[in-house]
Coordinates of C-alpha atoms in Angstrom, one line a residue:
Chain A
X1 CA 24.0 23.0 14.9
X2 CA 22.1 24.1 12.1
X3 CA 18.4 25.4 12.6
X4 CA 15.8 23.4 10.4
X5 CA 11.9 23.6 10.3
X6 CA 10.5 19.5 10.3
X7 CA 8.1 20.6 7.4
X8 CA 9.8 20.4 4.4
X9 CA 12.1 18.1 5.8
X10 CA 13.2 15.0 3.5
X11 CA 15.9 12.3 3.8
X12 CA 17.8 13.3 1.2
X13 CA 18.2 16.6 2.3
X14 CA 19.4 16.1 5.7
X15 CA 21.1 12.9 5.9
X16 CA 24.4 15.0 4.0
X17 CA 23.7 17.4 7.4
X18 CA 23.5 14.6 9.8
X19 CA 26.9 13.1 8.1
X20 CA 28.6 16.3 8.5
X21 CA 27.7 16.6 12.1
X22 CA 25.6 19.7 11.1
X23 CA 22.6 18.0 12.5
X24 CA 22.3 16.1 15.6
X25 CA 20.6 12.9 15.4
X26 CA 18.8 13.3 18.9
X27 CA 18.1 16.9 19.1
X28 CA 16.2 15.5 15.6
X29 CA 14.6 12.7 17.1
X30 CA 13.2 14.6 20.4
X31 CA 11.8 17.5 18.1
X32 CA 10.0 14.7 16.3
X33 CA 8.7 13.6 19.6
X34 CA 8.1 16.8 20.9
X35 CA 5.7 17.1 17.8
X36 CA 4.0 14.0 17.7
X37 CA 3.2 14.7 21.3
X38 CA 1.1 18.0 20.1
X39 CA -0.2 16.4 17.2
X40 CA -0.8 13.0 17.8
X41 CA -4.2 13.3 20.2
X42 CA -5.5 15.1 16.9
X43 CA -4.3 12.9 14.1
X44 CA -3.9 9.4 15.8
X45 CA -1.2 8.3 13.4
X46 CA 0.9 6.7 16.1
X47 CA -0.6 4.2 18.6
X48 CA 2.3 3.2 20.4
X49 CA 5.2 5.3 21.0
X50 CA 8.7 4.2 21.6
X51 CA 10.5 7.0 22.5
X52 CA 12.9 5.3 25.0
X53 CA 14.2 3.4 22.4
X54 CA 14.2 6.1 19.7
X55 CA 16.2 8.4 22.4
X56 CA 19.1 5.5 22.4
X57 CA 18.9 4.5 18.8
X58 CA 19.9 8.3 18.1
X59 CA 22.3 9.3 21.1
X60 CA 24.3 5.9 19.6
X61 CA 24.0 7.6 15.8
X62 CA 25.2 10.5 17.3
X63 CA 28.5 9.1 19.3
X64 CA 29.2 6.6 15.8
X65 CA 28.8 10.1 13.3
X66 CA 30.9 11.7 16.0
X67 CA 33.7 8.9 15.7
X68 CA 33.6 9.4 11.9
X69 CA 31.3 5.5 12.0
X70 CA 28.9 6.8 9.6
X71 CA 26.7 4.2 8.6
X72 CA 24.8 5.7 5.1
X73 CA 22.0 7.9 4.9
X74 CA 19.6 6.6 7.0
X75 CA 21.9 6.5 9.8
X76 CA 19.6 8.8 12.5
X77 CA 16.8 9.4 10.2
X78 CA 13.4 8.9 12.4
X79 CA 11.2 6.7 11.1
X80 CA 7.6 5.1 11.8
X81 CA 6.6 1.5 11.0
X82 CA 3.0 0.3 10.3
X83 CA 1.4 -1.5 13.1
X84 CA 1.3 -5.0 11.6
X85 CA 4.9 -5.0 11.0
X86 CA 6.8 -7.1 13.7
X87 CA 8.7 -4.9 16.4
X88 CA 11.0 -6.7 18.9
X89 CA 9.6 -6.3 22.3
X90 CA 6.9 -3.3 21.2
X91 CA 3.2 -4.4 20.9
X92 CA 2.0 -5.3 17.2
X93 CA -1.8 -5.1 17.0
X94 CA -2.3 -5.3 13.9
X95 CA -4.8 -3.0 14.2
X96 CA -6.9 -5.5 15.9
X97 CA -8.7 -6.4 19.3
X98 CA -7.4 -9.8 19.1
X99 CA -3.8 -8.9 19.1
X100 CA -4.2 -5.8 21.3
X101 CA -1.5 -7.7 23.7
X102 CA 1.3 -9.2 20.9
X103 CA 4.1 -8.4 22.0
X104 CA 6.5 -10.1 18.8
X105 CA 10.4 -11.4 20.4
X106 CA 11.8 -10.5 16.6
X107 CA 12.1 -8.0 14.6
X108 CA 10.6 -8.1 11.0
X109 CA 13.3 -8.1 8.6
X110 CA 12.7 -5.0 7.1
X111 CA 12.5 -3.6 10.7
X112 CA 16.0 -5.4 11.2
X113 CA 17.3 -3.9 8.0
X114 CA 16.4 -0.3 9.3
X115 CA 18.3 -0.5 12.8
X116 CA 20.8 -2.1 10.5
X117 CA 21.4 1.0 8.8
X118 CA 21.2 3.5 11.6
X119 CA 17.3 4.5 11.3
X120 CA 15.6 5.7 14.7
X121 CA 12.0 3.6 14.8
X122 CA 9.6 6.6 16.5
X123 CA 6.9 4.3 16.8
X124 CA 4.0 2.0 15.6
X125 CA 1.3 3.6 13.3
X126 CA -2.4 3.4 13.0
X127 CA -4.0 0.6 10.6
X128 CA -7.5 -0.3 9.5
X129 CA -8.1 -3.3 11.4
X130 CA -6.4 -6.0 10.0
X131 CA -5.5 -4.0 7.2
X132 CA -9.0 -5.4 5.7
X133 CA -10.0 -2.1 3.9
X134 CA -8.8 1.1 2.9
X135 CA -10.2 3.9 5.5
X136 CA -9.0 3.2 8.4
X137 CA -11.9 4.0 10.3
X138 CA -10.7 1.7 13.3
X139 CA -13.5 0.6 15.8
X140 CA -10.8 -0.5 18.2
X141 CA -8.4 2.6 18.1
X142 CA -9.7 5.2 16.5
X143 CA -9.7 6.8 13.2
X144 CA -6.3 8.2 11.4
X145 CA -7.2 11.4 10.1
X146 CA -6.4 13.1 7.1
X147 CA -4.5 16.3 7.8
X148 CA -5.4 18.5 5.1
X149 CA -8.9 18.2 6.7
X150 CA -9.7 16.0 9.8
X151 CA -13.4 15.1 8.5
X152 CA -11.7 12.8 5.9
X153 CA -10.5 9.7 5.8
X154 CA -6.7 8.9 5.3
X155 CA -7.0 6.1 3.0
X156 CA -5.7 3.0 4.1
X157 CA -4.9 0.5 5.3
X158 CA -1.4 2.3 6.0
X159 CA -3.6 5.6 7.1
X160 CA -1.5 6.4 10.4
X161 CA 1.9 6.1 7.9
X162 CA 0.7 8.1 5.5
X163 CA -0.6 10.5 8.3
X164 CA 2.8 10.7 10.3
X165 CA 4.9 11.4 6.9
X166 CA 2.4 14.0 5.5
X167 CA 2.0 15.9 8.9
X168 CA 6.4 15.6 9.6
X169 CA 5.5 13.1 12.5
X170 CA 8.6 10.9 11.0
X171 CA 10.5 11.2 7.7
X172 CA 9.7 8.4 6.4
X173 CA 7.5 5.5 6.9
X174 CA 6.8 1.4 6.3
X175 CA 3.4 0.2 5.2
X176 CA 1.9 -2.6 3.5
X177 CA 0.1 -3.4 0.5
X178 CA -2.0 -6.3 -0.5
X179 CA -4.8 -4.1 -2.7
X180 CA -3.1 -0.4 -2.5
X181 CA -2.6 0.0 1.5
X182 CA 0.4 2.1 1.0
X183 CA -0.6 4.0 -2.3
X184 CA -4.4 4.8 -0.8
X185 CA -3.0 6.5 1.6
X186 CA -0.1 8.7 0.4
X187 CA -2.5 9.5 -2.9
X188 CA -5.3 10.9 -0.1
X189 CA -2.4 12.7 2.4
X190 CA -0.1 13.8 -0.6
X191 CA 3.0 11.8 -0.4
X192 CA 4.9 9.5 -2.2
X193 CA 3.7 5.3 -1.5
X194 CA 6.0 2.7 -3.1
X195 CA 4.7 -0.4 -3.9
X196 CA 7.8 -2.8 -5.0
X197 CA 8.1 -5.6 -7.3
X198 CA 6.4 -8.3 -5.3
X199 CA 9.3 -10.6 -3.6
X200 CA 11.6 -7.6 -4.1
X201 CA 11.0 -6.9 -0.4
X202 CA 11.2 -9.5 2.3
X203 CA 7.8 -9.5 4.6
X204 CA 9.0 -11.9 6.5
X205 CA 7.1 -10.5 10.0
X206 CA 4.1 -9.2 8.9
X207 CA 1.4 -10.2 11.1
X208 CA -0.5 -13.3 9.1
X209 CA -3.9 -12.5 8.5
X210 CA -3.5 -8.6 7.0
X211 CA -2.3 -9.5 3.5
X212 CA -2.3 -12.9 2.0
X213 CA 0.8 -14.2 0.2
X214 CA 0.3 -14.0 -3.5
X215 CA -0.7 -10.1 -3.5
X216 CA 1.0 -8.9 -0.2
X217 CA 3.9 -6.3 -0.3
X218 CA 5.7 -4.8 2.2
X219 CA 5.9 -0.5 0.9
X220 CA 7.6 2.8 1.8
X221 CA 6.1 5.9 2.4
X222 CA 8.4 9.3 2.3
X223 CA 8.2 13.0 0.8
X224 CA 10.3 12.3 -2.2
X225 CA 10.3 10.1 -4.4
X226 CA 14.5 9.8 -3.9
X227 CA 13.7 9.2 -0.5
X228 CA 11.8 6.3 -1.1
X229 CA 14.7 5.1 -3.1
X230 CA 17.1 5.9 -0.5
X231 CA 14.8 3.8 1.7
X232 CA 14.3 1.1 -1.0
X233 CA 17.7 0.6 -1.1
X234 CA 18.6 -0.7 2.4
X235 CA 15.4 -2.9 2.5
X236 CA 15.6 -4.5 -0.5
X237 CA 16.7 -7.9 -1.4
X238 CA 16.6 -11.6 -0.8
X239 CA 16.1 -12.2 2.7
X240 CA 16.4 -16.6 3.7
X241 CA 13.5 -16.4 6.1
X242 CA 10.6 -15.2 3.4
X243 CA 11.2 -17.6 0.7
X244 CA 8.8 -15.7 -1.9
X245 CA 11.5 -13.1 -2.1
X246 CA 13.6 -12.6 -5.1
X247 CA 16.9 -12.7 -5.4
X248 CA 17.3 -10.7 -8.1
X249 CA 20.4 -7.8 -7.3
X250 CA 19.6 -4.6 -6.0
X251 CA 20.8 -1.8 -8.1
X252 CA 22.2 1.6 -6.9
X253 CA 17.7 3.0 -7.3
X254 CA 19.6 6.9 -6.8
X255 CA 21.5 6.0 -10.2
X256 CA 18.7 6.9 -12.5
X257 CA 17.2 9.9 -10.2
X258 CA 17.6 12.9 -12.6
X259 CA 18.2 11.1 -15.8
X260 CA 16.3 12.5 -18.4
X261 CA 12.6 11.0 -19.7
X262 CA 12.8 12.4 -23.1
X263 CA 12.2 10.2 -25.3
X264 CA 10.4 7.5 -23.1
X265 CA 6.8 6.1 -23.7
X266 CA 4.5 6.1 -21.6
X267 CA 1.2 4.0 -21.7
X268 CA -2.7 4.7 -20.7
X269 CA -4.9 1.6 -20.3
X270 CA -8.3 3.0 -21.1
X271 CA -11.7 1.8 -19.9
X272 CA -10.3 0.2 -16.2
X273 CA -9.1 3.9 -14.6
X274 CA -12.1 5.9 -15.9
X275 CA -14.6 3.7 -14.3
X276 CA -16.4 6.2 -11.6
X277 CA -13.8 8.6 -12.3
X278 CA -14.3 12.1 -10.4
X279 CA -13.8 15.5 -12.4
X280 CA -11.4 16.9 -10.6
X281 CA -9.1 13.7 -10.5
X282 CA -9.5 13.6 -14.8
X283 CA -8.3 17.1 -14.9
X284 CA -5.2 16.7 -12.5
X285 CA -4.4 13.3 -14.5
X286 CA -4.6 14.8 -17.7
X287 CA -2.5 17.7 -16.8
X288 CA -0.2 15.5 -15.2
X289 CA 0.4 13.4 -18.6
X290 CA 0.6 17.0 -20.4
X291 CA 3.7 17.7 -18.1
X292 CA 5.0 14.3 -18.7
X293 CA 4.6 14.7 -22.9
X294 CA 6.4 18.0 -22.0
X295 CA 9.1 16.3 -20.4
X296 CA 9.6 14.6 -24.0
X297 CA 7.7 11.5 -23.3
X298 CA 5.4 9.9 -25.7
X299 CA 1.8 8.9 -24.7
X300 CA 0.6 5.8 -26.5
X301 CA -2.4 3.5 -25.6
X302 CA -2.0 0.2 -24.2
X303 CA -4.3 -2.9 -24.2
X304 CA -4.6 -5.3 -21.4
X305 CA -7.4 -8.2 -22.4
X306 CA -8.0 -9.1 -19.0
X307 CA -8.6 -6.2 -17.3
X308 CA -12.0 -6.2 -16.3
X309 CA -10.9 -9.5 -14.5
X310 CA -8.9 -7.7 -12.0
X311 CA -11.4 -7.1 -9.2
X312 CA -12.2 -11.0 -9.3
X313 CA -8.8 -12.0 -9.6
X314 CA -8.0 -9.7 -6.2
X315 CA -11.0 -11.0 -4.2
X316 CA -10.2 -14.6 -5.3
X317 CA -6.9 -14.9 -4.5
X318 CA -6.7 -12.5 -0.7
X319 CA -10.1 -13.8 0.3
X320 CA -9.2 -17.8 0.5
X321 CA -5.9 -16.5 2.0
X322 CA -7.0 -14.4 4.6
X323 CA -9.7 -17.1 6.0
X324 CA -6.5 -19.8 6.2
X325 CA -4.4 -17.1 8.3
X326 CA -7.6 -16.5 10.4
X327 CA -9.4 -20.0 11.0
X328 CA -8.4 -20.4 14.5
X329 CA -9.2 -17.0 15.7
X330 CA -12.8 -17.5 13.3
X331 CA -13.2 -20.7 15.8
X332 CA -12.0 -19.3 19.1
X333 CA -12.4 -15.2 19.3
X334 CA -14.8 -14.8 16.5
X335 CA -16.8 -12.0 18.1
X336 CA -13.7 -9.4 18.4
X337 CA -13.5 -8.7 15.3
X338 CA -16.2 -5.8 13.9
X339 CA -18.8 -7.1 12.6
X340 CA -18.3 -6.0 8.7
X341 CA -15.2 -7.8 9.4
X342 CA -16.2 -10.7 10.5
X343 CA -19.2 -11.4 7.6
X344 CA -16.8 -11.0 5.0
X345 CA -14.1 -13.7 6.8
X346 CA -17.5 -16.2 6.9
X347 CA -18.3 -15.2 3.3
X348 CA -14.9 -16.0 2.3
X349 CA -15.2 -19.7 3.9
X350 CA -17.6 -20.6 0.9
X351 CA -15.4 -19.6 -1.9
X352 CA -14.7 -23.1 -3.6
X353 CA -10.8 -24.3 -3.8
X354 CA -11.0 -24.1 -7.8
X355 CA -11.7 -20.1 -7.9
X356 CA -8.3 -19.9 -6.0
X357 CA -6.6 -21.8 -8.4
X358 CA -8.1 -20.6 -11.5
X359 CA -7.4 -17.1 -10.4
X360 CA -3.9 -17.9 -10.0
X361 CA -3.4 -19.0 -13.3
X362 CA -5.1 -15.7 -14.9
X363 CA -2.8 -13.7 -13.3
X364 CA -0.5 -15.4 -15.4
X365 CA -2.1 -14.2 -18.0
X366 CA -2.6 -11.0 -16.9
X367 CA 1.2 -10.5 -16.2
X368 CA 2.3 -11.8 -20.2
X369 CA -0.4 -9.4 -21.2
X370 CA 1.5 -6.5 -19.1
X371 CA 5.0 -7.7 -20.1
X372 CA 3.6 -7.3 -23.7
X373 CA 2.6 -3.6 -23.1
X374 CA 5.6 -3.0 -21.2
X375 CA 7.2 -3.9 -25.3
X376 CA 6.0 -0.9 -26.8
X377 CA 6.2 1.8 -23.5
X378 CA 8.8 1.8 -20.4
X379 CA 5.5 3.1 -17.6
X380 CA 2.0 2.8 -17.5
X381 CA 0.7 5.5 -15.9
X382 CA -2.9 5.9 -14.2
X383 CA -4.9 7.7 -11.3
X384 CA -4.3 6.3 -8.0
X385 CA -8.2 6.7 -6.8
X386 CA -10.9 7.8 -8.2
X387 CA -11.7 10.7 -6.3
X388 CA -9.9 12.6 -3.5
X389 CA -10.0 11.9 0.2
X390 CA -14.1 11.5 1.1
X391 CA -15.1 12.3 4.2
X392 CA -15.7 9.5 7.6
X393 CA -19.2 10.3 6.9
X394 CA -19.0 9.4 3.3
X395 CA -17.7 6.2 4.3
X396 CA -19.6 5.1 7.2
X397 CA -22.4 5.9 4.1
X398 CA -21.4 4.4 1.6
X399 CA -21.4 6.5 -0.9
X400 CA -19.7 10.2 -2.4
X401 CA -21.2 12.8 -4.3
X402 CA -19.3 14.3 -6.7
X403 CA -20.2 16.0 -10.2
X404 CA -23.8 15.8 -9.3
X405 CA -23.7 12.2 -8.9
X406 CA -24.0 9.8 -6.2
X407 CA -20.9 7.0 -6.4
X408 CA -21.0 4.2 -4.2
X409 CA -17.8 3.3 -2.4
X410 CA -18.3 0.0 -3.1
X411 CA -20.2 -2.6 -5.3
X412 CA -20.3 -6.6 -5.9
X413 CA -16.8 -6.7 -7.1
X414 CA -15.5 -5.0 -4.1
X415 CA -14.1 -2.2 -2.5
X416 CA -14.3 1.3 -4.5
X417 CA -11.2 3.1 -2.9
X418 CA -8.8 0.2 -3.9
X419 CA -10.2 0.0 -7.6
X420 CA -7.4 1.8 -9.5
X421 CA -4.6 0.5 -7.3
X422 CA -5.7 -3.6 -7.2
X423 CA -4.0 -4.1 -11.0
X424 CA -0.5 -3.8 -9.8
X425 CA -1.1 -6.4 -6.7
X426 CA -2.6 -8.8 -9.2
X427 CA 0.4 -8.1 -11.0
X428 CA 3.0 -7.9 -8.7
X429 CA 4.8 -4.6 -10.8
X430 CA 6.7 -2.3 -8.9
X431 CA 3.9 1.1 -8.6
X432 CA 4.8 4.3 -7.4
X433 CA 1.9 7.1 -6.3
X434 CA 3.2 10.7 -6.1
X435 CA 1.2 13.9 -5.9
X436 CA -0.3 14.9 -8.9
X437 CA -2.5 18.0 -8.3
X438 CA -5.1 19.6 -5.6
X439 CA -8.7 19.7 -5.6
X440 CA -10.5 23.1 -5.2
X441 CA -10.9 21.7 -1.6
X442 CA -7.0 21.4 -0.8
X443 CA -6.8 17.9 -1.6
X444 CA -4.2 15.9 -2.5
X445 CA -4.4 13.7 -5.8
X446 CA -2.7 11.3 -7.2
X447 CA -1.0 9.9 -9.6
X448 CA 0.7 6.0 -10.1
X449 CA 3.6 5.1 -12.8
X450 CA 4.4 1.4 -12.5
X451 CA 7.2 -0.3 -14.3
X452 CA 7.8 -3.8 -15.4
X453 CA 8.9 -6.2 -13.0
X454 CA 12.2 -4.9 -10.9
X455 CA 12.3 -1.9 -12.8
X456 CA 11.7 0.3 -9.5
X457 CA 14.6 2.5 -11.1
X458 CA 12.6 3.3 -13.9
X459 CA 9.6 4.0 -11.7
X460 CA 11.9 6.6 -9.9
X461 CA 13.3 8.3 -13.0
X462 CA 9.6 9.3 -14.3
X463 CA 8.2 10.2 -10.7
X464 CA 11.4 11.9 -9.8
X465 CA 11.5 13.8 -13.2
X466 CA 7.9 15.0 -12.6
X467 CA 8.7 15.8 -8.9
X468 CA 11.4 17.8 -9.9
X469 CA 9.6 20.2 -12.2
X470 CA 6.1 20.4 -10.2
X471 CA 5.1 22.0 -6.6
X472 CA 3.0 19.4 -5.0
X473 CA 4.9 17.8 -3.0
X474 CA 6.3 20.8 -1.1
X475 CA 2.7 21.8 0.1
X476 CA 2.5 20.9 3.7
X477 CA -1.0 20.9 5.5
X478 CA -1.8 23.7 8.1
X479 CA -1.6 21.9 11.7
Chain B
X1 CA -25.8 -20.3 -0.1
X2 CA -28.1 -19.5 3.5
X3 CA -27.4 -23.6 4.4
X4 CA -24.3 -23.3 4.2
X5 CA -23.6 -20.2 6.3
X6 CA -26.0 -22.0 9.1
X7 CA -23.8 -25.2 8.7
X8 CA -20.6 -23.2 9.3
X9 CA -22.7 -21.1 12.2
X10 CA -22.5 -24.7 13.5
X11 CA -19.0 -25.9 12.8
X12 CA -17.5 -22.6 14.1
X13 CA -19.6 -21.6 16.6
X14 CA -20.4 -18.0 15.6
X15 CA -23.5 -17.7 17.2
X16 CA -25.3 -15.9 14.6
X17 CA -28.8 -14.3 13.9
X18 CA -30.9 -14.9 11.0
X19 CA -30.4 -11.4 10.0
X20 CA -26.7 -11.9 9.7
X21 CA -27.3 -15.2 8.1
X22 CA -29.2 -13.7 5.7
X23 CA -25.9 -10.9 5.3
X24 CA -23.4 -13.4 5.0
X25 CA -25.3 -15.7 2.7
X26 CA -26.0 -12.7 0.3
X27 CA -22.4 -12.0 0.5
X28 CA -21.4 -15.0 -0.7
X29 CA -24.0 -15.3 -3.7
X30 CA -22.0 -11.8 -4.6
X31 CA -19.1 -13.3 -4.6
X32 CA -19.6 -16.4 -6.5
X33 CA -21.7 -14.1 -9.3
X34 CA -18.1 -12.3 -9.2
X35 CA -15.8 -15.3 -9.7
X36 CA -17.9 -16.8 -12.4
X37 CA -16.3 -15.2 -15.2
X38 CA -13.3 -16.9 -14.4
X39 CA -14.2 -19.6 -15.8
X40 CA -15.2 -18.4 -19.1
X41 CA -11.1 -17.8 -19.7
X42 CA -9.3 -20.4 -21.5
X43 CA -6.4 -21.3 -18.8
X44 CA -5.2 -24.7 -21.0
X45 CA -1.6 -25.0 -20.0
X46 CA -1.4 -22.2 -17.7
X47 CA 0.2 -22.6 -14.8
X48 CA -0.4 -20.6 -11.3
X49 CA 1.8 -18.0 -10.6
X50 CA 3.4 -18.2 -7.5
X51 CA 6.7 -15.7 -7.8
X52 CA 7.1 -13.0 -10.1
X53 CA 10.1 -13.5 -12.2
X54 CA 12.0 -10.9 -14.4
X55 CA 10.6 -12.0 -17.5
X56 CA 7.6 -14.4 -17.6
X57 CA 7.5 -17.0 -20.9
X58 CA 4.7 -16.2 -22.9
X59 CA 2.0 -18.9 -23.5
X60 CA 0.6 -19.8 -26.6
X61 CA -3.2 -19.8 -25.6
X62 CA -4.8 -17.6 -22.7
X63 CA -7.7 -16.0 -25.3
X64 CA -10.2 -14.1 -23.8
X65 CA -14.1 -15.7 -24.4
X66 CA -15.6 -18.9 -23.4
X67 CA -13.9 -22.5 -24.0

């Protein structure tokens, strides 16, 4: 067997190992375990393990590889699944007191999908309660923390995904996002977060209550951005039992990787992404489009009329849904959720029926306004937050310092953290983060390219391009 | 707004103080303040979206500014 170091490691690399019978599918599992074991009581990333399951999953891969039944490329890959994702017969919490004892008899379909293909599920990750903010600064099980520095936050809500990928706990994670939950997090850790189209994914089993329907997508978090296409492509596609997905085709998403961007446009929306935006996140951004212009792409502004409506059009439309998922438990258990929790689910009671419907139909509008920007460039291209990880005790605060300013983390239109990212749930458009840069802290920034609707291949041409020719992403924290 | 939240205190049973009445309610006045410019767009003939398709009709109206 060939020797291999877990950092570093990425899907794409090993699978071609693992096909060859160079790499064993268990003795890649248990060193996965081994390490989440050492690491885990540190970095809570994983609150429930499932190691007996993972241990069979890959001594199977290993007997089918070893009969020449090779399934694709995530046949043995270890993987870890966000804790509000349904798991046959493993507790889904959620995140949340109330479900602390959910034990789901199916398997999500994106979960089925993955044991379809061969993946070995490690475990279940770490979540900000509900998946109702972006921190995950849990009150029921603990903080995820960031591992380029444990002080900080890991974004969220998908903070124990974005955790396990960036500190080789798993190869490559599933996370959610109904306001950035999976592109938070791998812009604060330093990995790569895809958001698809919305209804390009099926989220059939995702716990009701930590998404909504109109903004809710179910994401992929990995080290490469080919990875996330490699993973994309076995989850994709109409599924019969979530009837908001698409069933548009899915394409071949490796085809474009290492097609040439020359020649491409890209587009800046100015104003919406510069709105509290941190020094050291401008300059990595900027640079970031310099590298992009020297790829042979073409910078050119775009306009979006409605912008400055995106907050509203967020909180009106995952508000209302969230208090119709969580009406019973608001009448029977209302005291287990936290308390922040638990004033926002009464605030959102007394938003009138016609705010939901009228933000509805802007995001209509909103999307023809993108669709005519998308006319004139092939990405749009901004920051993914506003500033890099802040600390726990930023949060519990309120508030950052940065560039001799105070910036609060959140204001009437909602939470700070999710600011940059909210457009593209609004929107539904397929958004990519990738790493972008460091602070002079060791930080991880980032960067988001979105596409217009089932374009992901296009998304993964421009982040793989830029991959290809920067560093970032093969920095791996000191644990 | 602070009626309200006391009238759902009721209806739900959450058991709350004055002081969280006083959060909640103050919450919600946020919130509608938020939502109020959505009424100022012109939405004549719009449908809601429900599903995003591969390429969405354009609509003649959908200006920004008041009715």
């Amino acid at each position: 067997m060939k020797a291999f170091d877990l950092e570093g490691l990425t899907i794409g690399e090993i699978a071609p190992l693992i096909r060859k019978k160079q790499i064993s599918p268990l003795e890649l599992t248990r060193r996965y375990l081994d390490r989440i074991k050492t690491l885990n009581s540190t970095l809570n990333a994983y609150l429930a393990m499932m190691e007996e399951d993972a241990v069979a999953t890959a001594r199977r891969a290993e007997r089918e590889i070893g009969k020449g039944n090779y399934r694709g490329p995530l046949h043995g890959i270890p993987f870890s699944i966000k804790d509000n994702i349904a798991t046959k017969g493993v507790t889904t919490t959620a995140g949340s007191k109330i479900l602390a004892d959910w034990v789901p008899d199916f398997d999500a379909t994106v979960v089925e999908r993955l044991k379809n293909a061969g993946a070995v599920i490690l475990g279940k990750t770490n979540m900000h309660e509900w998946a109702k903010g972006s921190n995950s600064i849990n009150p029921f099980y603990d903080t995820s923390y960031n591992p380029w520095d444990t002080t900080r936050i890991p974004g969220g809500s998908s903070g124990g995904s974005a955790v396990a990928v960036a500190a080789s706990l798993c190869l490559a994670s599933l996370g959610t996002d109904s306001a950035g939950s999976v592109r938070n997090p791998a812009s604060l850790c330093g990995v790569v977060g895809l958001k698809p189209t919305l209804g390009r994914v099926s989220v059939f089993g995702g716990v009701p209550g930590t998404g909504g329907y109109t903004v809710n997508h179910f994401g992929i978090l990995a080290k490469t951005v080919k990875d996330c296409a490699l993973v994309l492509g076995h989850i994709a596609g109409h599924d019969p039992k979530d009837p908001l997905s698409s069933d548009e085709p899915v394409p071949n998403y490796t085809k474009l990787i290492g097609r040439p961007v020359k020649g491409m446009k890209v587009g800046i929306i100015k104003g919406y992404f510069e709105q509290s935006l941190v020094g050291e996140v401008r300059r990595a951004f900027e640079e970031a489009l310099r590298m992009l212009k020297a790829l042979g792409m073409k910078a050119q502004e775009v306009t979006i009329p409605h912008m400055d409506l995106v907050p509203a059009l967020q909180a009106a439309s995952t508000r209302p849904e969230a208090n119709s998922d969580h009406d019973h438990y608001l009448r029977t258990r209302p005291r287990d959720y936290s308390p922040g929790l638990l004033y926002g689910l009464i605030a959102g009671l007394l938003i009138p029926a016609p705010v939901y419907v009228t933000a509805q139909r802007i995001r209509r509008l909103l999307c023809q306004e993108f669709d005519t920007a998308f006319e004139s460039v092939q990405v749009i291209v901004a920051p993914t937050l506003f500033t890099p990880a802040p600390t726990i005790e930023d949060c519990n605060r309120g508030y950052i310092e940065a560039d001799g300013k105070r910036i609060n983390l959140a204001d009437r239109a909602g939470n700070f953290l999710t600011r940059y990212t909210i457009p593209f749930n609004v929107t539904g458009l397929p958004t990519i983060s990738i790493c972008c840069g460091f602070s002079s802290s060791g930080l991880p920034i980032g960067m988001q390219i979105s596409a217009p609707p089932f374009q992901e291949g296009k998304v993964f041409q421009v982040a793989h391009t830029y991959e290809r020719v920067t560093e970032w992403h093969k920095r791996t924290p000191q644990l | 707004m602070k009626d309200a939240v006391r009238r759902l205190n009721v209806e739900y049973g959450f058991n709350l103080s004055d002081q969280e009445i006083d959060l909640v309610a103050k919450q919600a006045e946020e919130a509608a303040l938020l939502f109020q410019p959505l009424f100022e767009v012109d939405v004549t003939g719009i449908t809601p979206l429900t599903k995003i398709d591969r390429r969405v009709e354009k609509t003649a109206t959908g200006k920004k500014g008041k009715k």
